[in-house]
């Protein structure tokens, strides 16, 4: 559900109640793994959303309370006292979740890989162009450019990020339901020009996030959503990035001295109704699908991965996953600001 280019933000400050629950349970799983292996995967920086007071609704508070998310509503003077470098208007308010932070996706993936290998499993990489072959209502084989990856099997989970739809179509001659929509996820690694002790900040007014890697460096991103032509359309839209970075001093005092160190651009996938797809295919009896996690992959995937395993094994699955089953391609079908934290 994530990749090496992921910013690694883990927050419960999301739009849908189900996503808030998925993120909370993912954090619980990671916390359990940290205790089990004696490693730190999640750097708990805290997460601060800044937004006009009028946009903070009672509904949001009710959702947080109902799912047990601990949060604080902070007045402008409280924000300035806690983080003096953060610029906040008198008509704004902050929502702060202390247990959120930055996930080291590389370390977590390495640990999972080692556990798979320790349990007798194998991970095959660099497989090239891949497709699935069928016999009646069953998928029976993976066909690949790399012979090592051409394997027979009993159960198949098609979960290859933005390539899921193309492999599905190449294999079965039809598009998956719902469609997979692609948009650009891009960000910049920025030298802030000074030292800052700040949480992850999301600016609801300017559609800007600041995710601190160190006291002197942060990942800065978001901005308007840009539709991608296909999964290879990875070139960054520099105009959007520059426009986003120009807004940085409006939230971080002294960041006029900041400079770009590097730019990351890749493709994220979603669906027309902006919900991921997790479930059994409607045609093939032994095929399961998982795609459309948008840029919430880091937050959703630890918990959803556990639930997929239960589903394949015939165990009791979280009832919330019913809304994620394969379905018709109804919805907005446009590139919206759905990949951002809440407000």
Short mmCIF file of C-alpha atoms in Angstrom, two decimals:
data_model
loop_
_atom_site.label_atom_id
_atom_site.label_comp_id
_atom_site.label_asym_id
_atom_site.label_seq_id
_atom_site.Cartn_x
_atom_site.Cartn_y
_atom_site.Cartn_z
CA UNK A 1 0.00 0.00 0.00
CA UNK A 2 3.02 2.28 0.12
CA UNK A 3 6.39 2.65 -1.57
CA UNK A 4 9.92 3.92 -1.05
CA UNK A 5 8.84 7.36 -2.30
CA UNK A 6 6.18 7.71 0.38
CA UNK A 7 6.45 10.67 2.73
CA UNK A 8 5.44 8.29 5.51
CA UNK A 9 2.86 10.49 7.23
CA UNK A 10 0.70 8.52 9.68
CA UNK A 11 -2.26 10.52 10.95
CA UNK A 12 -5.83 9.93 12.09
CA UNK A 13 -6.83 13.40 10.84
CA UNK A 14 -8.69 12.06 7.81
CA UNK A 15 -12.06 12.66 6.18
CA UNK A 16 -13.91 9.35 6.46
CA UNK A 17 -14.75 7.59 9.72
CA UNK A 18 -13.59 4.28 8.22
CA UNK A 19 -10.21 5.76 7.25
CA UNK A 20 -9.74 7.16 10.76
CA UNK A 21 -10.38 3.67 12.16
CA UNK A 22 -8.04 2.02 9.62
CA UNK A 23 -5.26 4.51 10.47
CA UNK A 24 -5.74 4.01 14.22
CA UNK A 25 -5.58 0.22 13.88
CA UNK A 26 -2.55 0.49 11.60
CA UNK A 27 -0.76 2.54 14.26
CA UNK A 28 -1.73 -0.10 16.83
CA UNK A 29 -0.19 -2.83 14.64
CA UNK A 30 3.03 -0.85 14.16
CA UNK A 31 3.25 -0.15 17.91
CA UNK A 32 2.90 -3.89 18.59
CA UNK A 33 5.66 -4.65 16.07
CA UNK A 34 7.95 -2.07 17.69
CA UNK A 35 7.56 -3.82 21.03
CA UNK A 36 8.01 -7.28 19.50
CA UNK A 37 11.18 -6.48 17.56
CA UNK A 38 12.67 -3.75 19.73
CA UNK A 39 12.78 -1.35 16.79
CA UNK A 40 11.30 2.10 16.14
CA UNK A 41 9.30 2.39 12.92
CA UNK A 42 7.08 5.38 13.79
CA UNK A 43 8.62 8.70 14.87
CA UNK A 44 5.82 10.27 16.88
CA UNK A 45 6.14 13.96 16.00
CA UNK A 46 2.47 14.81 16.48
CA UNK A 47 0.23 16.22 13.74
CA UNK A 48 -1.16 19.77 13.66
CA UNK A 49 -3.88 20.90 11.25
CA UNK A 50 -4.36 24.66 10.90
CA UNK A 51 -7.63 25.95 9.50
CA UNK A 52 -10.16 28.80 9.81
CA UNK A 53 -12.32 28.39 12.92
CA UNK A 54 -15.52 28.26 10.87
CA UNK A 55 -14.40 25.03 9.21
CA UNK A 56 -13.95 23.08 12.44
CA UNK A 57 -17.31 21.38 12.94
CA UNK A 58 -19.02 19.52 15.75
CA UNK A 59 -19.27 16.55 13.41
CA UNK A 60 -15.49 16.20 13.38
CA UNK A 61 -15.30 16.15 17.16
CA UNK A 62 -18.11 13.58 17.35
CA UNK A 63 -16.27 11.26 14.94
CA UNK A 64 -13.02 11.52 16.90
CA UNK A 65 -14.77 10.82 20.17
CA UNK A 66 -16.71 7.88 18.75
CA UNK A 67 -13.55 6.10 17.55
CA UNK A 68 -11.42 6.99 20.57
CA UNK A 69 -8.94 9.37 18.92
CA UNK A 70 -7.34 11.66 21.47
CA UNK A 71 -7.01 15.21 20.14
CA UNK A 72 -6.63 18.78 21.31
CA UNK A 73 -8.26 21.92 19.94
CA UNK A 74 -5.65 24.68 20.23
CA UNK A 75 -6.28 28.42 20.19
CA UNK A 76 -3.84 30.67 18.24
CA UNK A 77 -2.04 31.80 21.42
CA UNK A 78 -1.59 28.17 22.52
CA UNK A 79 -0.08 27.24 19.16
CA UNK A 80 2.36 30.17 19.35
CA UNK A 81 3.39 29.20 22.88
CA UNK A 82 4.06 25.58 21.85
CA UNK A 83 5.77 26.30 18.51
CA UNK A 84 6.83 29.93 18.22
CA UNK A 85 7.98 29.54 14.61
CA UNK A 86 4.50 28.48 13.43
CA UNK A 87 2.55 31.33 11.87
CA UNK A 88 -1.15 31.23 12.76
CA UNK A 89 -3.93 33.80 12.27
CA UNK A 90 -6.22 35.02 15.05
CA UNK A 91 -9.22 33.57 13.20
CA UNK A 92 -7.71 30.10 12.96
CA UNK A 93 -7.63 27.08 15.19
CA UNK A 94 -5.40 24.03 15.46
CA UNK A 95 -6.31 20.36 15.76
CA UNK A 96 -3.46 18.40 17.33
CA UNK A 97 -3.10 14.61 17.55
CA UNK A 98 -0.07 13.73 19.62
CA UNK A 99 0.31 10.05 18.65
CA UNK A 100 0.67 10.69 14.91
CA UNK A 101 4.00 10.96 13.13
CA UNK A 102 6.37 9.83 10.37
CA UNK A 103 6.65 6.16 9.45
CA UNK A 104 9.99 4.80 8.27
CA UNK A 105 8.53 2.74 5.42
CA UNK A 106 11.95 1.40 4.41
CA UNK A 107 12.72 -0.08 7.85
CA UNK A 108 9.22 -1.50 8.22
CA UNK A 109 9.29 -3.08 4.75
CA UNK A 110 12.71 -4.60 5.44
CA UNK A 111 11.44 -6.15 8.70
CA UNK A 112 8.35 -7.59 6.96
CA UNK A 113 10.51 -8.99 4.15
CA UNK A 114 12.79 -10.72 6.67
CA UNK A 115 9.80 -12.22 8.49
CA UNK A 116 8.38 -13.57 5.20
CA UNK A 117 11.70 -15.20 4.38
CA UNK A 118 12.10 -16.54 7.93
CA UNK A 119 8.67 -18.19 7.60
CA UNK A 120 9.69 -19.96 4.38
CA UNK A 121 8.15 -17.51 1.91
CA UNK A 122 9.84 -15.94 -1.12
CA UNK A 123 9.78 -12.46 -2.62
CA UNK A 124 10.38 -12.34 -6.38
CA UNK A 125 11.35 -8.96 -7.82
CA UNK A 126 12.15 -7.46 -11.25
CA UNK A 127 9.53 -9.65 -12.89
CA UNK A 128 8.96 -7.40 -15.93
CA UNK A 129 5.64 -7.43 -17.79
CA UNK A 130 3.25 -9.72 -15.95
CA UNK A 131 -0.21 -11.18 -16.56
CA UNK A 132 -2.50 -13.85 -15.13
CA UNK A 133 -3.85 -16.87 -17.00
CA UNK A 134 -7.14 -18.59 -16.19
CA UNK A 135 -8.94 -21.90 -16.49
CA UNK A 136 -12.70 -21.45 -16.32
CA UNK A 137 -13.55 -19.44 -13.19
CA UNK A 138 -10.09 -19.80 -11.65
CA UNK A 139 -6.79 -18.01 -12.04
CA UNK A 140 -4.11 -20.69 -12.36
CA UNK A 141 -0.82 -19.01 -13.21
CA UNK A 142 1.31 -15.87 -13.28
CA UNK A 143 3.02 -15.35 -16.65
CA UNK A 144 6.08 -13.09 -16.60
CA UNK A 145 8.99 -11.91 -18.74
CA UNK A 146 11.18 -13.35 -15.97
CA UNK A 147 10.80 -17.14 -15.91
CA UNK A 148 11.53 -17.19 -12.18
CA UNK A 149 8.31 -15.21 -11.66
CA UNK A 150 6.14 -17.46 -13.86
CA UNK A 151 4.40 -19.60 -11.25
CA UNK A 152 1.27 -21.70 -10.73
CA UNK A 153 -0.84 -21.07 -7.63
CA UNK A 154 -4.06 -21.75 -5.74
CA UNK A 155 -4.84 -18.22 -4.49
CA UNK A 156 -3.95 -14.88 -6.06
CA UNK A 157 -4.02 -11.34 -4.67
CA UNK A 158 -3.65 -8.66 -7.35
CA UNK A 159 -2.13 -5.74 -5.48
CA UNK A 160 0.52 -3.97 -7.54
CA UNK A 161 -0.26 -0.31 -6.91
CA UNK A 162 -0.82 1.84 -9.98
CA UNK A 163 -0.09 -1.14 -12.26
CA UNK A 164 -3.05 -3.15 -10.95
CA UNK A 165 -5.55 -1.97 -13.59
CA UNK A 166 -3.16 -2.49 -16.53
CA UNK A 167 -2.29 -6.05 -15.41
CA UNK A 168 -5.99 -6.79 -14.84
CA UNK A 169 -6.94 -5.52 -18.31
CA UNK A 170 -4.05 -7.30 -20.02
CA UNK A 171 -5.00 -10.55 -18.30
CA UNK A 172 -8.79 -10.55 -18.64
CA UNK A 173 -9.59 -8.18 -21.52
CA UNK A 174 -11.75 -5.93 -19.34
CA UNK A 175 -11.17 -3.05 -16.94
CA UNK A 176 -11.60 -3.59 -13.21
CA UNK A 177 -14.68 -2.32 -11.41
CA UNK A 178 -14.39 0.32 -10.14
CA UNK A 179 -11.91 2.02 -12.46
CA UNK A 180 -8.47 2.97 -11.22
CA UNK A 181 -7.82 6.71 -11.54
CA UNK A 182 -4.25 8.02 -11.50
CA UNK A 183 -2.89 11.32 -10.20
CA UNK A 184 0.53 12.73 -9.38
CA UNK A 185 1.95 12.60 -5.87
CA UNK A 186 4.86 14.99 -5.65
CA UNK A 187 6.85 16.64 -2.92
CA UNK A 188 10.13 18.44 -2.29
CA UNK A 189 12.83 17.81 0.28
CA UNK A 190 13.64 21.25 1.66
CA UNK A 191 16.49 22.71 3.70
CA UNK A 192 14.52 25.07 5.95
CA UNK A 193 17.41 27.49 6.45
CA UNK A 194 17.34 27.14 10.23
CA UNK A 195 16.41 24.81 13.09
CA UNK A 196 12.73 24.12 13.82
CA UNK A 197 11.19 21.91 16.48
CA UNK A 198 7.75 21.39 14.94
CA UNK A 199 5.18 18.61 14.44
CA UNK A 200 3.88 17.63 11.02
CA UNK A 201 1.82 20.63 9.92
CA UNK A 202 -1.08 20.62 7.50
CA UNK A 203 -2.25 24.01 6.28
CA UNK A 204 -5.91 23.65 5.35
CA UNK A 205 -6.08 27.09 3.74
CA UNK A 206 -3.11 26.72 1.39
CA UNK A 207 -3.23 22.94 0.89
CA UNK A 208 0.31 22.54 2.17
CA UNK A 209 1.95 19.99 4.42
CA UNK A 210 5.31 20.31 6.20
CA UNK A 211 6.69 16.97 7.41
CA UNK A 212 9.92 17.39 9.42
CA UNK A 213 12.67 14.85 8.67
CA UNK A 214 15.13 16.59 10.99
CA UNK A 215 15.17 19.97 12.75
CA UNK A 216 16.71 21.52 9.63
CA UNK A 217 15.00 19.59 6.86
CA UNK A 218 11.40 18.80 5.89
CA UNK A 219 9.33 17.25 3.14
CA UNK A 220 6.95 19.86 1.73
CA UNK A 221 4.12 19.00 -0.61
CA UNK A 222 0.48 18.85 -1.66
CA UNK A 223 -0.99 21.69 -3.70
CA UNK A 224 -3.61 21.21 -6.44
CA UNK A 225 -4.25 17.65 -7.55
CA UNK A 226 -2.81 16.89 -11.00
CA UNK A 227 -4.26 14.04 -13.11
CA UNK A 228 -1.70 11.63 -14.61
CA UNK A 229 -1.99 10.34 -18.18
CA UNK A 230 -0.83 6.83 -17.20
CA UNK A 231 1.40 5.04 -14.67
CA UNK A 232 4.54 6.27 -16.47
CA UNK A 233 3.63 9.98 -16.27
CA UNK A 234 5.96 10.60 -13.34
CA UNK A 235 7.62 13.87 -14.33
CA UNK A 236 7.02 16.49 -11.60
CA UNK A 237 4.85 19.52 -12.25
CA UNK A 238 7.36 22.15 -11.19
CA UNK A 239 4.87 25.02 -11.37
CA UNK A 240 2.67 23.38 -8.75
CA UNK A 241 5.64 22.61 -6.53
CA UNK A 242 7.01 26.15 -6.75
CA UNK A 243 3.55 27.58 -6.04
CA UNK A 244 3.25 25.29 -3.01
CA UNK A 245 6.73 26.17 -1.71
CA UNK A 246 6.02 29.89 -2.10
CA UNK A 247 3.38 29.48 0.61
CA UNK A 248 5.83 27.99 3.10
CA UNK A 249 6.80 31.33 4.77
CA UNK A 250 3.10 31.96 5.44
CA UNK A 251 3.25 29.06 7.94
CA UNK A 252 6.85 28.92 9.07
CA UNK A 253 8.58 32.12 10.18
CA UNK A 254 12.06 32.53 8.70
CA UNK A 255 11.59 29.89 6.02
CA UNK A 256 12.25 32.48 3.30
CA UNK A 257 15.81 31.16 3.53
CA UNK A 258 14.71 27.65 2.58
CA UNK A 259 16.02 25.88 -0.53
CA UNK A 260 15.01 22.73 -2.41
CA UNK A 261 17.35 19.76 -1.96
CA UNK A 262 15.44 17.29 -4.11
CA UNK A 263 12.09 16.56 -5.75
CA UNK A 264 10.10 13.32 -5.61
CA UNK A 265 7.31 12.58 -8.08
CA UNK A 266 5.38 9.35 -8.56
CA UNK A 267 1.88 8.17 -9.35
CA UNK A 268 -0.91 7.44 -6.87
CA UNK A 269 -4.10 5.55 -7.68
CA UNK A 270 -7.64 6.08 -6.45
CA UNK A 271 -11.18 5.20 -7.62
CA UNK A 272 -14.15 7.33 -8.77
CA UNK A 273 -15.69 7.25 -5.27
CA UNK A 274 -12.26 7.77 -3.63
CA UNK A 275 -12.48 4.53 -1.64
CA UNK A 276 -9.96 1.70 -2.10
CA UNK A 277 -10.96 -1.74 -3.38
CA UNK A 278 -10.37 -4.68 -1.04
CA UNK A 279 -12.17 -7.92 -1.78
CA UNK A 280 -12.84 -10.95 -3.93
CA UNK A 281 -13.19 -10.53 -7.68
CA UNK A 282 -16.73 -10.86 -9.02
CA UNK A 283 -15.73 -13.40 -11.72
CA UNK A 284 -12.78 -15.51 -10.56
CA UNK A 285 -13.24 -17.62 -7.44
CA UNK A 286 -9.62 -17.48 -6.22
CA UNK A 287 -8.69 -13.90 -7.14
CA UNK A 288 -8.61 -11.06 -4.60
CA UNK A 289 -8.09 -7.39 -5.44
CA UNK A 290 -6.46 -4.56 -3.52
CA UNK A 291 -5.94 -1.17 -5.16
CA UNK A 292 -6.90 2.51 -5.07
CA UNK A 293 -5.37 3.33 -1.70
CA UNK A 294 -4.63 6.86 -2.96
CA UNK A 295 -1.81 8.49 -0.99
CA UNK A 296 -3.36 7.07 2.19
CA UNK A 297 -1.54 3.79 1.55
CA UNK A 298 0.84 4.21 4.47
CA UNK A 299 -2.04 4.86 6.85
CA UNK A 300 -4.45 2.22 5.58
CA UNK A 301 -2.26 -0.69 4.49
CA UNK A 302 -0.95 -2.25 7.75
CA UNK A 303 -4.48 -2.92 8.98
CA UNK A 304 -6.00 -3.70 5.57
CA UNK A 305 -3.17 -6.17 4.89
CA UNK A 306 -4.11 -8.11 8.03
CA UNK A 307 -7.76 -8.10 6.97
CA UNK A 308 -6.96 -9.35 3.46
CA UNK A 309 -5.08 -12.27 5.02
CA UNK A 310 -8.14 -13.10 7.13
CA UNK A 311 -10.38 -12.84 4.06
CA UNK A 312 -8.24 -15.24 2.00
CA UNK A 313 -7.95 -17.63 4.95
CA UNK A 314 -11.72 -17.69 5.46
CA UNK A 315 -11.56 -15.89 8.82
CA UNK A 316 -13.87 -13.26 10.30
CA UNK A 317 -13.26 -9.96 8.54
CA UNK A 318 -13.94 -6.44 9.85
CA UNK A 319 -17.50 -5.50 8.70
CA UNK A 320 -16.16 -2.08 7.64
CA UNK A 321 -14.48 -3.76 4.66
CA UNK A 322 -17.87 -4.40 3.04
CA UNK A 323 -17.87 -0.84 1.69
CA UNK A 324 -14.55 -1.56 -0.05
CA UNK A 325 -15.71 -4.60 -2.05
CA UNK A 326 -15.49 -4.49 -5.89
CA UNK A 327 -18.35 -2.29 -7.12
CA UNK A 328 -19.52 -0.19 -10.06
CA UNK A 329 -17.52 2.88 -11.14
CA UNK A 330 -19.86 5.47 -9.68
CA UNK A 331 -18.60 8.67 -8.12
CA UNK A 332 -17.07 12.02 -8.94
CA UNK A 333 -14.39 10.56 -11.16
CA UNK A 334 -12.31 13.72 -10.99
CA UNK A 335 -9.00 14.70 -9.45
CA UNK A 336 -9.92 16.35 -6.18
CA UNK A 337 -8.19 17.26 -2.93
CA UNK A 338 -9.04 13.84 -1.51
CA UNK A 339 -5.47 12.80 -0.79
CA UNK A 340 -4.95 15.42 1.89
CA UNK A 341 -5.59 15.26 5.64
CA UNK A 342 -8.85 16.51 6.89
CA UNK A 343 -9.96 20.08 6.62
#
